[in-house]
mmCIF file of C-alpha atoms and ligand atoms in Angstrom:
data_model
loop_
_atom_site.group_PDB
_atom_site.id
_atom_site.type_symbol
_atom_site.label_atom_id
_atom_site.label_comp_id
_atom_site.label_asym_id
_atom_site.label_seq_id
_atom_site.Cartn_x
_atom_site.Cartn_y
_atom_site.Cartn_z
ATOM 1 C CA UNK A 254 54.766 -96.427 29.242
ATOM 2 C CA UNK A 255 52.822 -95.355 32.347
ATOM 3 C CA UNK A 256 50.765 -97.703 34.431
ATOM 4 C CA UNK A 257 48.705 -96.980 37.531
ATOM 5 C CA UNK A 258 47.712 -100.138 39.353
ATOM 6 C CA UNK A 259 45.002 -99.943 41.995
ATOM 7 C CA UNK A 260 46.034 -96.453 43.051
ATOM 8 C CA UNK A 261 44.257 -95.011 46.080
ATOM 9 C CA UNK A 262 45.039 -91.491 47.313
ATOM 10 C CA UNK A 263 43.661 -90.134 50.570
ATOM 11 C CA UNK A 264 43.258 -86.715 52.153
ATOM 12 C CA UNK A 265 42.914 -87.715 55.790
ATOM 13 C CA UNK A 266 40.347 -90.511 55.783
ATOM 14 C CA UNK A 267 38.802 -89.432 52.497
ATOM 15 C CA UNK A 268 39.823 -91.368 49.392
ATOM 16 C CA UNK A 269 39.892 -88.714 46.643
ATOM 17 C CA UNK A 270 41.122 -91.425 44.248
ATOM 18 C CA UNK A 271 39.974 -94.991 44.774
ATOM 19 C CA UNK A 272 41.640 -98.081 43.247
ATOM 20 C CA UNK A 273 42.274 -96.469 39.911
ATOM 21 C CA UNK A 274 43.875 -98.354 37.017
ATOM 22 C CA UNK A 275 45.228 -96.405 34.061
ATOM 23 C CA UNK A 276 47.487 -97.372 31.207
ATOM 24 C CA UNK A 277 49.180 -94.958 28.836
ATOM 25 C CA UNK A 278 51.055 -96.386 25.863
ATOM 26 C CA UNK A 279 53.955 -94.510 24.305
ATOM 27 C CA UNK A 280 52.776 -92.122 21.570
ATOM 28 C CA UNK A 281 49.198 -91.859 22.785
ATOM 29 C CA UNK A 282 47.030 -88.977 23.884
ATOM 30 C CA UNK A 283 44.957 -90.200 26.818
ATOM 31 C CA UNK A 284 42.261 -88.106 28.449
ATOM 32 C CA UNK A 285 40.818 -88.198 31.960
ATOM 33 C CA UNK A 286 37.266 -86.863 31.916
ATOM 34 C CA UNK A 287 35.237 -85.954 34.957
ATOM 35 C CA UNK A 288 33.354 -83.201 36.756
ATOM 36 C CA UNK A 289 34.772 -80.868 39.419
ATOM 37 C CA UNK A 290 36.226 -82.836 42.303
ATOM 38 C CA UNK A 291 36.216 -86.171 40.478
ATOM 39 C CA UNK A 292 39.895 -86.799 41.259
ATOM 40 C CA UNK A 293 41.713 -85.842 38.051
ATOM 41 C CA UNK A 294 44.192 -83.388 39.586
ATOM 42 C CA UNK A 295 44.817 -85.677 42.536
ATOM 43 C CA UNK A 296 45.728 -88.427 40.081
ATOM 44 C CA UNK A 297 48.110 -86.046 38.285
ATOM 45 C CA UNK A 298 49.723 -84.877 41.509
ATOM 46 C CA UNK A 299 50.261 -88.477 42.501
ATOM 47 C CA UNK A 300 51.962 -89.328 39.196
ATOM 48 C CA UNK A 301 54.196 -86.230 39.626
ATOM 49 C CA UNK A 302 55.164 -87.274 43.147
ATOM 50 C CA UNK A 303 53.481 -84.320 44.863
ATOM 51 C CA UNK A 304 51.007 -86.632 46.633
ATOM 52 C CA UNK A 305 51.818 -90.095 47.904
ATOM 53 C CA UNK A 306 49.434 -92.952 47.139
ATOM 54 C CA UNK A 307 47.961 -94.721 50.179
ATOM 55 C CA UNK A 308 48.174 -97.934 48.167
ATOM 56 C CA UNK A 309 48.852 -99.175 44.670
ATOM 57 C CA UNK A 310 51.708 -99.042 42.225
ATOM 58 C CA UNK A 311 52.883 -96.544 39.598
ATOM 59 C CA UNK A 312 55.176 -97.806 36.860
ATOM 60 C CA UNK A 313 56.914 -95.579 34.322
ATOM 61 C CA UNK A 314 58.820 -97.332 31.548
ATOM 62 C CA UNK A 315 58.688 -100.508 33.577
ATOM 63 C CA UNK A 316 60.112 -99.006 36.789
ATOM 64 C CA UNK A 317 58.260 -98.150 39.964
ATOM 65 C CA UNK A 318 58.133 -94.387 40.603
ATOM 66 C CA UNK A 319 55.670 -94.648 43.493
ATOM 67 C CA UNK A 320 57.912 -93.302 46.254
ATOM 68 C CA UNK A 321 60.116 -90.972 44.197
ATOM 69 C CA UNK A 322 60.489 -87.233 44.785
ATOM 70 C CA UNK A 323 58.964 -84.768 42.272
ATOM 71 C CA UNK A 324 62.377 -83.701 40.890
ATOM 72 C CA UNK A 325 63.420 -87.325 40.316
ATOM 73 C CA UNK A 326 60.165 -87.894 38.464
ATOM 74 C CA UNK A 327 60.807 -84.849 36.239
ATOM 75 C CA UNK A 328 64.286 -86.219 35.536
ATOM 76 C CA UNK A 329 62.816 -89.562 34.556
ATOM 77 C CA UNK A 330 60.770 -87.749 31.874
ATOM 78 C CA UNK A 331 57.355 -86.878 33.322
ATOM 79 C CA UNK A 332 56.531 -83.171 33.378
ATOM 80 C CA UNK A 333 53.295 -81.715 34.669
ATOM 81 C CA UNK A 334 51.568 -78.580 33.509
ATOM 82 C CA UNK A 335 49.396 -77.717 36.495
ATOM 83 C CA UNK A 336 45.828 -76.465 36.455
ATOM 84 C CA UNK A 337 46.761 -73.022 37.806
ATOM 85 C CA UNK A 338 49.746 -72.738 35.401
ATOM 86 C CA UNK A 339 52.116 -71.648 38.170
ATOM 87 C CA UNK A 340 54.010 -69.107 36.075
ATOM 88 C CA UNK A 341 56.517 -66.672 37.527
ATOM 89 C CA UNK A 342 54.388 -63.652 36.658
ATOM 90 C CA UNK A 343 57.017 -60.973 37.369
ATOM 91 C CA UNK A 344 59.601 -62.744 35.248
ATOM 92 C CA UNK A 345 59.869 -62.448 31.481
ATOM 93 C CA UNK A 346 58.447 -65.027 29.094
ATOM 94 C CA UNK A 347 61.964 -66.109 28.177
ATOM 95 C CA UNK A 348 63.070 -66.461 31.801
ATOM 96 C CA UNK A 349 60.018 -68.632 32.494
ATOM 97 C CA UNK A 350 61.081 -70.867 29.596
ATOM 98 C CA UNK A 351 64.654 -70.970 30.934
ATOM 99 C CA UNK A 352 63.292 -72.157 34.304
ATOM 100 C CA UNK A 353 61.592 -75.029 32.515
ATOM 101 C CA UNK A 354 64.930 -76.241 31.191
ATOM 102 C CA UNK A 355 66.441 -76.412 34.688
ATOM 103 C CA UNK A 356 66.880 -80.203 34.638
ATOM 104 C CA UNK A 357 68.926 -79.923 31.428
ATOM 105 C CA UNK A 358 70.769 -76.713 32.376
ATOM 106 C CA UNK A 359 74.179 -78.181 31.519
ATOM 107 C CA UNK A 360 73.235 -78.900 27.924
ATOM 108 C CA UNK A 361 73.421 -75.461 26.230
ATOM 109 C CA UNK A 362 73.063 -76.784 22.702
ATOM 110 C CA UNK A 363 69.926 -78.748 23.518
ATOM 111 C CA UNK A 364 68.526 -75.724 25.355
ATOM 112 C CA UNK A 365 68.877 -73.522 22.269
ATOM 113 C CA UNK A 366 67.303 -76.137 20.029
ATOM 114 C CA UNK A 367 64.359 -76.735 22.376
ATOM 115 C CA UNK A 368 63.774 -73.005 22.792
ATOM 116 C CA UNK A 369 63.674 -72.682 19.011
ATOM 117 C CA UNK A 370 61.097 -75.490 18.816
ATOM 118 C CA UNK A 371 58.911 -73.879 21.476
ATOM 119 C CA UNK A 372 59.030 -70.541 19.635
ATOM 120 C CA UNK A 373 58.090 -72.319 16.398
ATOM 121 C CA UNK A 374 55.125 -73.956 18.094
ATOM 122 C CA UNK A 375 54.013 -70.723 19.792
ATOM 123 C CA UNK A 376 55.382 -67.763 17.764
ATOM 124 C CA UNK A 377 53.660 -65.285 20.092
ATOM 125 C CA UNK A 378 56.037 -66.364 22.881
ATOM 126 C CA UNK A 379 58.942 -65.331 20.684
ATOM 127 C CA UNK A 380 57.334 -61.969 19.919
ATOM 128 C CA UNK A 381 56.706 -61.396 23.612
ATOM 129 C CA UNK A 382 59.858 -63.008 25.001
ATOM 130 C CA UNK A 383 60.839 -59.890 26.985
ATOM 131 C CA UNK A 384 57.344 -59.191 28.318
ATOM 132 C CA UNK A 385 56.481 -60.251 31.849
ATOM 133 C CA UNK A 386 54.485 -63.485 32.033
ATOM 134 C CA UNK A 387 51.808 -61.677 34.034
ATOM 135 C CA UNK A 388 51.143 -59.270 31.159
ATOM 136 C CA UNK A 389 50.086 -62.068 28.766
ATOM 137 C CA UNK A 390 46.482 -62.980 27.966
ATOM 138 C CA UNK A 391 45.017 -66.173 29.422
ATOM 139 C CA UNK A 392 45.617 -68.152 26.246
ATOM 140 C CA UNK A 393 49.190 -66.897 25.952
ATOM 141 C CA UNK A 394 49.856 -67.790 29.594
ATOM 142 C CA UNK A 395 48.619 -71.312 28.903
ATOM 143 C CA UNK A 396 50.953 -71.499 25.887
ATOM 144 C CA UNK A 397 53.804 -70.341 28.123
ATOM 145 C CA UNK A 398 52.969 -72.972 30.742
ATOM 146 C CA UNK A 399 53.008 -75.667 28.057
ATOM 147 C CA UNK A 400 56.149 -74.203 26.480
ATOM 148 C CA UNK A 401 57.900 -74.199 29.828
ATOM 149 C CA UNK A 402 56.958 -77.854 30.357
ATOM 150 C CA UNK A 403 58.335 -78.676 26.890
ATOM 151 C CA UNK A 404 61.667 -77.070 27.814
ATOM 152 C CA UNK A 405 62.180 -80.015 30.191
ATOM 153 C CA UNK A 406 61.943 -82.340 27.165
ATOM 154 C CA UNK A 407 59.290 -84.625 28.669
ATOM 155 C CA UNK A 408 58.628 -88.131 27.404
ATOM 156 C CA UNK A 409 55.212 -87.884 29.044
ATOM 157 C CA UNK A 410 53.443 -84.571 29.530
ATOM 158 C CA UNK A 411 50.616 -84.213 32.031
ATOM 159 C CA UNK A 412 48.247 -81.421 31.049
ATOM 160 C CA UNK A 413 45.692 -80.490 33.686
ATOM 161 C CA UNK A 414 42.702 -78.732 32.101
ATOM 162 C CA UNK A 415 44.641 -76.627 29.576
ATOM 163 C CA UNK A 416 41.426 -75.195 28.117
ATOM 164 C CA UNK A 417 40.010 -73.882 31.373
ATOM 165 C CA UNK A 418 38.933 -70.241 31.200
ATOM 166 C CA UNK A 419 39.860 -69.825 27.528
ATOM 167 C CA UNK A 420 37.625 -68.495 24.737
ATOM 168 C CA UNK A 421 36.312 -71.167 22.292
ATOM 169 C CA UNK A 422 38.568 -70.081 19.414
ATOM 170 C CA UNK A 423 41.640 -70.176 21.657
ATOM 171 C CA UNK A 424 40.583 -73.587 22.977
ATOM 172 C CA UNK A 425 40.543 -74.903 19.430
ATOM 173 C CA UNK A 426 44.078 -73.594 18.794
ATOM 174 C CA UNK A 427 45.230 -75.024 22.114
ATOM 175 C CA UNK A 428 44.040 -78.516 21.160
ATOM 176 C CA UNK A 429 45.717 -78.201 17.761
ATOM 177 C CA UNK A 430 48.976 -77.355 19.515
ATOM 178 C CA UNK A 431 48.574 -80.335 21.849
ATOM 179 C CA UNK A 432 48.034 -82.567 18.828
ATOM 180 C CA UNK A 433 51.181 -81.122 17.251
ATOM 181 C CA UNK A 434 53.259 -81.737 20.398
ATOM 182 C CA UNK A 435 52.035 -85.331 20.323
ATOM 183 C CA UNK A 436 52.882 -85.670 16.615
ATOM 184 C CA UNK A 437 56.425 -84.570 17.461
ATOM 185 C CA UNK A 438 56.723 -87.572 19.774
ATOM 186 C CA UNK A 439 55.578 -86.549 23.255
ATOM 187 C CA UNK A 440 53.058 -88.841 24.928
ATOM 188 C CA UNK A 441 50.234 -86.885 26.560
ATOM 189 C CA UNK A 442 47.955 -87.454 29.510
ATOM 190 C CA UNK A 443 45.269 -84.812 29.559
ATOM 191 C CA UNK A 444 42.622 -83.923 32.155
ATOM 192 C CA UNK A 445 39.628 -82.130 30.709
ATOM 193 C CA UNK A 446 36.028 -81.160 31.266
ATOM 194 C CA UNK A 447 35.774 -80.180 27.616
ATOM 195 C CA UNK A 448 35.045 -83.748 26.514
ATOM 196 C CA UNK A 449 34.174 -82.869 22.961
ATOM 197 C CA UNK A 450 37.505 -81.208 22.142
ATOM 198 C CA UNK A 451 39.554 -83.656 24.203
ATOM 199 C CA UNK A 452 38.044 -86.801 22.652
ATOM 200 C CA UNK A 453 38.560 -85.379 19.181
ATOM 201 C CA UNK A 454 42.354 -85.532 19.657
ATOM 202 C CA UNK A 455 42.649 -88.399 22.178
ATOM 203 C CA UNK A 456 43.229 -92.098 21.471
ATOM 204 C CA UNK A 457 41.383 -93.225 24.559
ATOM 205 C CA UNK A 458 39.950 -91.991 27.804
ATOM 206 C CA UNK A 459 38.860 -92.702 31.349
ATOM 207 C CA UNK A 460 35.796 -91.194 32.975
ATOM 208 C CA UNK A 461 36.181 -90.343 36.661
ATOM 209 C CA UNK A 462 33.320 -90.033 39.122
ATOM 210 C CA UNK A 463 33.905 -89.507 42.820
ATOM 211 C CA UNK A 464 37.476 -90.741 42.616
ATOM 212 C CA UNK A 465 36.682 -93.873 40.648
ATOM 213 C CA UNK A 466 37.054 -94.782 37.003
ATOM 214 C CA UNK A 467 33.488 -95.578 35.929
ATOM 215 C CA UNK A 468 33.949 -95.893 32.172
ATOM 216 C CA UNK A 469 36.985 -96.400 29.970
ATOM 217 C CA UNK A 470 37.404 -96.931 26.270
ATOM 218 C CA UNK A 471 38.682 -95.654 22.972
ATOM 219 C CA UNK A 472 37.696 -92.098 22.027
ATOM 220 C CA UNK A 473 35.139 -93.490 19.574
ATOM 221 C CA UNK A 474 33.639 -95.717 22.275
ATOM 222 C CA UNK A 475 33.389 -92.863 24.778
ATOM 223 C CA UNK A 476 32.051 -90.495 22.172
ATOM 224 C CA UNK A 477 29.215 -92.852 21.319
ATOM 225 C CA UNK A 478 28.563 -93.915 24.921
ATOM 226 C CA UNK A 479 25.107 -92.611 25.927
ATOM 227 C CA UNK A 480 25.976 -91.905 29.560
ATOM 228 C CA UNK A 481 29.174 -90.118 28.622
ATOM 229 C CA UNK A 482 27.385 -88.043 26.006
ATOM 230 C CA UNK A 483 24.672 -87.093 28.453
ATOM 231 C CA UNK A 484 27.082 -86.117 31.218
ATOM 232 C CA UNK A 485 29.940 -84.512 29.283
ATOM 233 C CA UNK A 486 28.990 -83.739 25.731
ATOM 234 C CA UNK A 487 25.450 -82.529 26.187
ATOM 235 C CA UNK A 488 23.669 -84.236 23.321
HETATM 236 N N1 ATP B 554 44.548 -80.692 49.413
HETATM 237 C C1 ATP B 554 43.351 -81.274 49.586
HETATM 238 N N2 ATP B 554 42.892 -81.570 50.833
HETATM 239 C C2 ATP B 554 41.698 -82.166 51.007
HETATM 240 N N3 ATP B 554 40.873 -82.536 50.018
HETATM 241 C C3 ATP B 554 41.274 -82.284 48.769
HETATM 242 C C4 ATP B 554 42.528 -81.635 48.477
HETATM 243 N N4 ATP B 554 42.653 -81.523 47.131
HETATM 244 C C5 ATP B 554 41.535 -82.064 46.604
HETATM 245 N N5 ATP B 554 40.705 -82.510 47.577
HETATM 246 C C6 ATP B 554 39.418 -83.196 47.370
HETATM 247 O O1 ATP B 554 39.665 -84.358 46.603
HETATM 248 C C7 ATP B 554 38.636 -84.559 45.644
HETATM 249 C C8 ATP B 554 39.245 -84.634 44.254
HETATM 250 O O2 ATP B 554 39.765 -83.363 43.906
HETATM 251 P P1 ATP B 554 40.606 -83.109 42.565
HETATM 252 O O3 ATP B 554 41.171 -81.733 42.668
HETATM 253 O O4 ATP B 554 41.531 -84.220 42.358
HETATM 254 O O5 ATP B 554 39.455 -83.158 41.461
HETATM 255 P P2 ATP B 554 39.476 -82.701 39.946
HETATM 256 O O6 ATP B 554 38.849 -83.822 39.181
HETATM 257 O O7 ATP B 554 40.811 -82.264 39.555
HETATM 258 O O8 ATP B 554 38.481 -81.461 39.940
HETATM 259 P P3 ATP B 554 38.513 -80.112 39.059
HETATM 260 O O9 ATP B 554 37.910 -80.455 37.737
HETATM 261 O O10 ATP B 554 37.665 -79.169 39.846
HETATM 262 O O11 ATP B 554 39.934 -79.656 38.948
HETATM 263 C C9 ATP B 554 37.639 -83.425 45.830
HETATM 264 O O12 ATP B 554 36.601 -83.894 46.653
HETATM 265 C C10 ATP B 554 38.455 -82.376 46.531
HETATM 266 O O13 ATP B 554 37.629 -81.564 47.351
HETATM 267 MG MG1 MG B 555 41.549 -80.543 38.829
#
């Protein structure tokens, strides 16, 4: 479904991502693991069209999306949920969700149906639909960010560290919701430092170090890999 071939991304002379190859098959949950600064968000921004690769190719459903603008990429079915959530904090929960449906704004019927699905997935967003986004707790804001991304009806959802800053119990619920979104048919590419939780729902993963993929494998392979355990699981 998504293929990165030898992708290099530079900030000035510095290659934050170096000759990375990634393959995501339709229906999968794929996780990018790696410490701070390893290149996960840069990879995401490049898939979303916010950064341009210095070299390499990005294919989505067989077509090159390498030079496309971010809005074209959203229209093609890739929606990113950024690390900092980027909510409109003064606006209501519902208005944030409406913004997410912008690409499908002409399809009222679909909008209503998708909104209903998002409220079913995250009932608290329904309860708080008239509250300002800024008044929500951290976990609720993350749900809203994911809900807003879902309103665009993505084929592939990019989730950049959805568990960051959340309490352990909330993290667990968050990963259950991600699993549920995947079960409903959305393919997911996830960046995480919480390797334990991420590998428990993922099909496969890639470990980033200094902009390079140093290990890749199925979740079981990564989970039992000594180096990966030592660096990211802590046992
Ligand atoms: N806008 C930028 N300009 C210059 N350097 C940048 C920029 N954004 C990121 N970098 C650098 O690129 C490298 C990769 O950063 P990136 O944000 O992709 O890592 P990450 O894996 O997402 O880290 P984190 O887990 O902290 O989010 C880091 O060395 C970072 O300092
Ligand atoms: Mg990041």
